[in-house]
mmCIF file of C-alpha atoms in Angstrom:
data_model
loop_
_atom_site.group_PDB
_atom_site.id
_atom_site.type_symbol
_atom_site.label_atom_id
_atom_site.label_comp_id
_atom_site.label_asym_id
_atom_site.label_seq_id
_atom_site.Cartn_x
_atom_site.Cartn_y
_atom_site.Cartn_z
ATOM 1 C CA UNK A 104 -134.889 -145.241 31.391
ATOM 2 C CA UNK A 105 -137.779 -144.842 29.032
ATOM 3 C CA UNK A 106 -136.383 -143.841 25.759
ATOM 4 C CA UNK A 107 -139.520 -141.703 24.552
ATOM 5 C CA UNK A 108 -139.195 -139.292 27.704
ATOM 6 C CA UNK A 109 -135.872 -137.343 26.521
ATOM 7 C CA UNK A 110 -135.291 -138.560 23.019
ATOM 8 C CA UNK A 111 -138.095 -140.124 21.696
ATOM 9 C CA UNK A 112 -140.264 -138.458 18.625
ATOM 10 C CA UNK A 113 -143.345 -139.629 20.287
ATOM 11 C CA UNK A 114 -142.839 -137.522 23.173
ATOM 12 C CA UNK A 115 -141.308 -134.394 21.420
ATOM 13 C CA UNK A 116 -143.619 -134.368 19.055
ATOM 14 C CA UNK A 117 -146.752 -134.516 21.147
ATOM 15 C CA UNK A 118 -145.020 -131.339 23.374
ATOM 16 C CA UNK A 119 -144.555 -129.618 20.076
ATOM 17 C CA UNK A 120 -148.237 -130.000 18.978
ATOM 18 C CA UNK A 121 -149.141 -128.943 22.350
ATOM 19 C CA UNK A 122 -147.287 -125.861 22.225
ATOM 20 C CA UNK A 123 -148.684 -125.139 18.562
ATOM 21 C CA UNK A 124 -152.430 -125.720 19.882
ATOM 22 C CA UNK A 125 -151.874 -123.062 23.135
ATOM 23 C CA UNK A 126 -149.991 -120.788 21.114
ATOM 24 C CA UNK A 127 -152.993 -120.693 18.237
ATOM 25 C CA UNK A 128 -155.682 -120.486 20.828
ATOM 26 C CA UNK A 129 -153.788 -117.581 22.662
ATOM 27 C CA UNK A 130 -153.153 -115.884 19.306
ATOM 28 C CA UNK A 131 -156.826 -116.017 18.348
ATOM 29 C CA UNK A 132 -157.714 -115.044 21.531
ATOM 30 C CA UNK A 133 -155.764 -111.851 21.106
ATOM 31 C CA UNK A 134 -156.820 -111.138 17.384
ATOM 32 C CA UNK A 135 -160.531 -111.129 18.879
ATOM 33 C CA UNK A 136 -160.166 -108.648 21.505
ATOM 34 C CA UNK A 137 -161.467 -110.638 24.083
ATOM 35 C CA UNK A 138 -159.695 -108.040 26.957
ATOM 36 C CA UNK A 139 -161.317 -104.810 25.086
ATOM 37 C CA UNK A 140 -165.091 -106.483 24.410
ATOM 38 C CA UNK A 141 -166.074 -108.152 27.572
ATOM 39 C CA UNK A 142 -168.946 -105.799 27.765
ATOM 40 C CA UNK A 143 -170.429 -107.469 24.530
ATOM 41 C CA UNK A 144 -173.349 -109.915 25.080
ATOM 42 C CA UNK A 145 -172.295 -113.719 25.147
ATOM 43 C CA UNK A 146 -168.346 -112.724 25.269
ATOM 44 C CA UNK A 147 -167.906 -113.479 28.702
ATOM 45 C CA UNK A 148 -169.414 -116.962 28.631
ATOM 46 C CA UNK A 149 -166.982 -117.394 25.773
ATOM 47 C CA UNK A 150 -163.947 -115.982 26.969
ATOM 48 C CA UNK A 151 -164.540 -118.526 30.028
ATOM 49 C CA UNK A 152 -164.438 -121.399 27.526
ATOM 50 C CA UNK A 153 -161.311 -120.270 25.955
ATOM 51 C CA UNK A 154 -159.710 -119.640 29.134
ATOM 52 C CA UNK A 155 -160.666 -123.291 30.217
ATOM 53 C CA UNK A 156 -159.516 -125.159 27.056
ATOM 54 C CA UNK A 157 -156.303 -122.630 27.449
ATOM 55 C CA UNK A 158 -155.489 -123.489 30.578
ATOM 56 C CA UNK A 159 -156.034 -127.408 30.051
ATOM 57 C CA UNK A 160 -153.751 -127.119 27.231
ATOM 58 C CA UNK A 161 -151.057 -125.423 29.494
ATOM 59 C CA UNK A 162 -151.316 -127.959 32.117
ATOM 60 C CA UNK A 163 -150.892 -130.554 29.724
ATOM 61 C CA UNK A 164 -147.832 -129.109 27.824
ATOM 62 C CA UNK A 165 -146.499 -128.403 31.311
ATOM 63 C CA UNK A 166 -146.859 -132.146 32.344
ATOM 64 C CA UNK A 167 -145.078 -133.112 28.925
ATOM 65 C CA UNK A 168 -142.372 -130.413 29.392
ATOM 66 C CA UNK A 169 -141.713 -131.915 32.700
ATOM 67 C CA UNK A 170 -141.005 -135.184 31.287
ATOM 68 C CA UNK A 171 -138.721 -134.129 28.800
ATOM 69 C CA UNK A 172 -134.869 -133.689 29.891
ATOM 70 C CA UNK A 173 -135.895 -132.964 33.536
ATOM 71 C CA UNK A 174 -132.696 -134.016 35.489
ATOM 72 C CA UNK A 175 -134.523 -134.653 38.553
ATOM 73 C CA UNK A 176 -137.479 -136.682 36.809
ATOM 74 C CA UNK A 177 -134.728 -138.901 34.934
ATOM 75 C CA UNK A 178 -132.894 -139.213 38.212
ATOM 76 C CA UNK A 179 -136.107 -140.746 39.913
ATOM 77 C CA UNK A 180 -137.214 -142.877 37.113
ATOM 78 C CA UNK A 181 -133.540 -144.268 36.992
ATOM 79 C CA UNK A 182 -133.335 -144.982 40.911
ATOM 80 C CA UNK A 183 -136.354 -146.744 40.732
ATOM 81 C CA UNK A 184 -135.006 -149.203 38.606
ATOM 82 C CA UNK A 185 -131.661 -149.251 40.014
ATOM 83 C CA UNK A 186 -130.397 -152.194 42.535
ATOM 84 C CA UNK A 187 -126.643 -151.532 42.558
ATOM 85 C CA UNK A 188 -124.374 -148.817 42.021
ATOM 86 C CA UNK A 189 -124.239 -146.693 38.952
ATOM 87 C CA UNK A 190 -121.113 -146.799 37.305
ATOM 88 C CA UNK A 191 -119.693 -144.552 34.526
ATOM 89 C CA UNK A 192 -122.545 -143.911 31.881
ATOM 90 C CA UNK A 193 -119.834 -143.039 28.988
ATOM 91 C CA UNK A 194 -116.302 -142.280 28.766
ATOM 92 C CA UNK A 195 -115.739 -138.780 29.853
ATOM 93 C CA UNK A 196 -118.714 -138.169 31.536
ATOM 94 C CA UNK A 197 -119.490 -137.534 34.844
ATOM 95 C CA UNK A 198 -120.402 -140.806 37.204
ATOM 96 C CA UNK A 199 -123.788 -140.833 38.775
ATOM 97 C CA UNK A 200 -124.116 -141.222 42.610
ATOM 98 C CA UNK A 201 -123.887 -144.722 43.587
ATOM 99 C CA UNK A 202 -127.323 -146.423 45.375
ATOM 100 C CA UNK A 203 -127.126 -146.103 48.996
ATOM 101 C CA UNK A 204 -129.304 -149.006 50.707
ATOM 102 C CA UNK A 205 -131.182 -149.690 47.344
ATOM 103 C CA UNK A 206 -132.165 -146.119 47.472
ATOM 104 C CA UNK A 207 -130.650 -143.610 45.059
ATOM 105 C CA UNK A 208 -130.054 -139.646 46.040
ATOM 106 C CA UNK A 209 -132.236 -138.084 43.233
ATOM 107 C CA UNK A 210 -130.704 -134.599 43.876
ATOM 108 C CA UNK A 211 -127.383 -135.674 43.754
ATOM 109 C CA UNK A 212 -128.316 -137.843 40.661
ATOM 110 C CA UNK A 213 -130.311 -134.923 39.209
ATOM 111 C CA UNK A 214 -127.019 -132.681 39.216
ATOM 112 C CA UNK A 215 -124.939 -135.639 37.861
ATOM 113 C CA UNK A 216 -127.489 -135.482 35.011
ATOM 114 C CA UNK A 217 -127.133 -131.961 34.262
ATOM 115 C CA UNK A 218 -123.387 -132.061 34.373
ATOM 116 C CA UNK A 219 -123.703 -134.923 31.676
ATOM 117 C CA UNK A 220 -126.002 -132.953 29.605
ATOM 118 C CA UNK A 221 -123.433 -130.085 29.858
ATOM 119 C CA UNK A 222 -120.989 -132.245 28.055
ATOM 120 C CA UNK A 223 -123.181 -133.306 25.033
ATOM 121 C CA UNK A 224 -125.055 -130.218 24.538
ATOM 122 C CA UNK A 225 -123.955 -127.827 21.518
ATOM 123 C CA UNK A 226 -125.109 -124.092 21.725
ATOM 124 C CA UNK A 227 -128.462 -124.515 20.314
ATOM 125 C CA UNK A 228 -129.600 -127.405 22.187
ATOM 126 C CA UNK A 229 -128.397 -125.830 25.407
ATOM 127 C CA UNK A 230 -130.424 -122.641 24.405
ATOM 128 C CA UNK A 231 -133.804 -124.806 23.924
ATOM 129 C CA UNK A 232 -132.909 -126.685 27.117
ATOM 130 C CA UNK A 233 -132.569 -123.250 28.878
ATOM 131 C CA UNK A 234 -135.632 -121.849 27.423
ATOM 132 C CA UNK A 235 -137.959 -124.742 28.124
ATOM 133 C CA UNK A 236 -136.947 -124.405 32.030
ATOM 134 C CA UNK A 237 -138.195 -120.711 31.692
ATOM 135 C CA UNK A 238 -141.307 -121.780 30.034
ATOM 136 C CA UNK A 239 -141.969 -124.613 32.818
ATOM 137 C CA UNK A 240 -141.997 -121.735 35.568
ATOM 138 C CA UNK A 241 -144.511 -119.199 33.783
ATOM 139 C CA UNK A 242 -148.203 -119.396 34.896
ATOM 140 C CA UNK A 243 -150.506 -118.230 31.951
ATOM 141 C CA UNK A 244 -150.955 -114.762 33.489
ATOM 142 C CA UNK A 245 -147.394 -114.375 33.052
ATOM 143 C CA UNK A 246 -147.095 -115.360 29.631
ATOM 144 C CA UNK A 247 -150.037 -113.076 28.724
ATOM 145 C CA UNK A 248 -147.745 -110.207 30.457
ATOM 146 C CA UNK A 249 -144.764 -110.949 28.626
ATOM 147 C CA UNK A 250 -146.675 -111.266 25.406
ATOM 148 C CA UNK A 251 -147.920 -107.488 26.201
ATOM 149 C CA UNK A 252 -144.704 -106.202 26.882
ATOM 150 C CA UNK A 253 -142.811 -108.142 23.821
ATOM 151 C CA UNK A 254 -143.016 -105.000 21.619
ATOM 152 C CA UNK A 255 -140.703 -103.428 23.940
ATOM 153 C CA UNK A 256 -143.141 -100.941 25.138
ATOM 154 C CA UNK A 257 -142.657 -99.386 28.503
ATOM 155 C CA UNK A 258 -145.698 -99.824 31.376
ATOM 156 C CA UNK A 259 -145.623 -97.713 34.418
ATOM 157 C CA UNK A 260 -145.031 -99.536 37.599
ATOM 158 C CA UNK A 261 -144.938 -98.304 41.190
ATOM 159 C CA UNK A 262 -143.913 -99.267 44.785
ATOM 160 C CA UNK A 263 -146.043 -98.085 47.707
ATOM 161 C CA UNK A 264 -143.890 -97.410 50.647
ATOM 162 C CA UNK A 265 -144.195 -95.965 54.028
ATOM 163 C CA UNK A 266 -142.684 -92.294 54.187
ATOM 164 C CA UNK A 267 -140.526 -91.138 56.926
ATOM 165 C CA UNK A 268 -140.198 -87.988 59.028
ATOM 166 C CA UNK A 269 -137.112 -86.866 57.211
ATOM 167 C CA UNK A 270 -138.474 -87.324 53.618
ATOM 168 C CA UNK A 271 -137.162 -90.663 52.794
ATOM 169 C CA UNK A 272 -138.886 -93.778 52.615
ATOM 170 C CA UNK A 273 -139.002 -97.089 54.940
ATOM 171 C CA UNK A 274 -140.609 -100.315 54.584
ATOM 172 C CA UNK A 275 -142.609 -101.254 51.555
ATOM 173 C CA UNK A 276 -145.536 -102.519 51.550
ATOM 174 C CA UNK A 277 -146.195 -103.248 47.784
ATOM 175 C CA UNK A 278 -143.661 -103.720 45.101
ATOM 176 C CA UNK A 279 -144.268 -103.552 41.177
ATOM 177 C CA UNK A 280 -147.769 -102.559 40.574
ATOM 178 C CA UNK A 281 -148.510 -101.926 37.157
ATOM 179 C CA UNK A 282 -150.774 -101.393 34.635
ATOM 180 C CA UNK A 283 -149.582 -104.343 32.583
ATOM 181 C CA UNK A 284 -152.042 -106.719 33.895
ATOM 182 C CA UNK A 285 -154.841 -104.970 32.327
ATOM 183 C CA UNK A 286 -153.347 -104.362 29.069
ATOM 184 C CA UNK A 287 -152.719 -108.239 29.073
ATOM 185 C CA UNK A 288 -155.870 -109.251 30.264
ATOM 186 C CA UNK A 289 -154.625 -111.498 33.090
ATOM 187 C CA UNK A 290 -156.917 -113.759 35.030
ATOM 188 C CA UNK A 291 -155.650 -112.391 38.562
ATOM 189 C CA UNK A 292 -155.434 -108.885 38.249
ATOM 190 C CA UNK A 293 -154.456 -108.522 42.199
ATOM 191 C CA UNK A 294 -151.587 -111.097 41.457
ATOM 192 C CA UNK A 295 -149.916 -108.344 38.960
ATOM 193 C CA UNK A 296 -147.116 -107.199 41.400
ATOM 194 C CA UNK A 297 -146.287 -110.750 42.188
ATOM 195 C CA UNK A 298 -146.294 -111.854 38.566
ATOM 196 C CA UNK A 299 -144.044 -108.703 37.265
ATOM 197 C CA UNK A 300 -141.596 -109.333 40.277
ATOM 198 C CA UNK A 301 -141.460 -112.809 39.365
ATOM 199 C CA UNK A 302 -140.478 -112.035 35.474
ATOM 200 C CA UNK A 303 -137.917 -109.614 37.116
ATOM 201 C CA UNK A 304 -136.568 -112.452 38.818
ATOM 202 C CA UNK A 305 -136.604 -114.610 35.840
ATOM 203 C CA UNK A 306 -134.828 -111.983 33.771
ATOM 204 C CA UNK A 307 -137.569 -111.952 31.280
ATOM 205 C CA UNK A 308 -138.186 -107.954 32.507
ATOM 206 C CA UNK A 309 -136.201 -105.174 33.112
ATOM 207 C CA UNK A 310 -137.343 -102.694 36.131
ATOM 208 C CA UNK A 311 -136.323 -98.872 34.977
ATOM 209 C CA UNK A 312 -136.481 -95.339 35.667
ATOM 210 C CA UNK A 313 -139.772 -93.574 35.804
ATOM 211 C CA UNK A 314 -140.805 -92.318 31.994
ATOM 212 C CA UNK A 315 -142.584 -88.858 32.573
ATOM 213 C CA UNK A 316 -144.280 -89.094 28.749
ATOM 214 C CA UNK A 317 -146.570 -91.978 30.924
ATOM 215 C CA UNK A 318 -147.869 -89.575 33.441
ATOM 216 C CA UNK A 319 -151.363 -90.159 32.389
ATOM 217 C CA UNK A 320 -150.958 -93.769 33.127
ATOM 218 C CA UNK A 321 -149.028 -93.362 36.428
ATOM 219 C CA UNK A 322 -152.422 -91.425 37.352
ATOM 220 C CA UNK A 323 -154.485 -94.434 36.759
ATOM 221 C CA UNK A 324 -152.188 -96.880 38.360
ATOM 222 C CA UNK A 325 -152.475 -94.947 41.331
ATOM 223 C CA UNK A 326 -156.284 -95.542 41.494
ATOM 224 C CA UNK A 327 -156.039 -99.111 40.785
ATOM 225 C CA UNK A 328 -157.333 -101.357 43.743
ATOM 226 C CA UNK A 329 -154.316 -102.917 44.609
ATOM 227 C CA UNK A 330 -152.296 -99.947 45.221
ATOM 228 C CA UNK A 331 -155.167 -98.406 47.172
ATOM 229 C CA UNK A 332 -155.254 -101.279 49.512
ATOM 230 C CA UNK A 333 -151.830 -101.150 50.318
ATOM 231 C CA UNK A 334 -152.106 -97.289 50.816
ATOM 232 C CA UNK A 335 -154.022 -98.219 53.553
ATOM 233 C CA UNK A 336 -151.487 -99.946 55.623
ATOM 234 C CA UNK A 337 -149.027 -97.347 55.970
ATOM 235 C CA UNK A 338 -149.723 -93.643 57.826
ATOM 236 C CA UNK A 339 -148.186 -91.984 55.055
ATOM 237 C CA UNK A 340 -147.541 -93.350 51.752
ATOM 238 C CA UNK A 341 -145.273 -92.522 49.170
ATOM 239 C CA UNK A 342 -145.297 -93.926 45.683
ATOM 240 C CA UNK A 343 -141.927 -94.612 43.837
ATOM 241 C CA UNK A 344 -142.629 -94.410 40.326
ATOM 242 C CA UNK A 345 -140.580 -96.757 37.674
ATOM 243 C CA UNK A 346 -141.136 -98.484 34.301
ATOM 244 C CA UNK A 347 -140.890 -102.515 33.210
ATOM 245 C CA UNK A 348 -140.098 -103.574 29.664
ATOM 246 C CA UNK A 349 -138.906 -106.593 28.469
ATOM 247 C CA UNK A 350 -135.351 -107.677 28.871
ATOM 248 C CA UNK A 351 -132.765 -108.497 26.289
ATOM 249 C CA UNK A 352 -133.238 -112.230 27.663
ATOM 250 C CA UNK A 353 -136.749 -111.711 27.301
ATOM 251 C CA UNK A 354 -136.824 -110.456 23.609
ATOM 252 C CA UNK A 355 -134.837 -113.495 22.932
ATOM 253 C CA UNK A 356 -136.953 -115.699 24.784
ATOM 254 C CA UNK A 357 -140.398 -114.586 23.492
ATOM 255 C CA UNK A 358 -138.876 -114.518 19.712
ATOM 256 C CA UNK A 359 -137.712 -118.677 20.325
ATOM 257 C CA UNK A 360 -141.633 -119.198 21.939
ATOM 258 C CA UNK A 361 -143.624 -116.826 20.169
ATOM 259 C CA UNK A 362 -146.703 -118.690 18.898
ATOM 260 C CA UNK A 363 -147.523 -116.276 16.013
ATOM 261 C CA UNK A 364 -144.189 -117.338 13.975
ATOM 262 C CA UNK A 365 -145.014 -120.900 14.556
#
């Protein structure tokens, strides 16, 4: 296995540098208020340039992260070099799956790799690995949303459901629409419900009850194009109001990854 992948200073330092550069760029964009100043001459062109550089940095960062401590990648790399059965790596570790017909089974080998990691990891290293796995799964827009939620502020969210004859509700045609996307300045506003749903699924965002003090924001949300479009797909629409806010895990994750603290 290439020594620079899981343990080499070269790959680790490059990942850290890319993360720092991406963080500095995101922080600069936030400080200059791109999301709020798009009407100014030249700002739209400048923003496109920043977004392009940001995407390039994040793409490269994700590629490097995929090469660091990725058990599946490690298993495939090891499999390509093995022509015989793999025995115990070291005493007291899990035995990797033997090669069958000169082809390793990467899924089983990757699981064995994870089990091996579990033996050697301390608390801090395990936490770092966990956060890296989460980070790999985020899109740039989702990172922006998490940044907007990171101070603990709640944002309104609504589900659009079909109202039944008994006053209840039936099928859900839209989940987790929220104003947080506009506040975060995402590139794909129509994908915000999906972003929020994914962040909830990752445990980074919590869904809670309606907050009456956000009434004005709920009213604004009901005029959102995505919400209005979903409303057209039911005969009688009912709006289930909720709020979203950063979860305990999300706050811990952001504290570890916050580029402004680097």
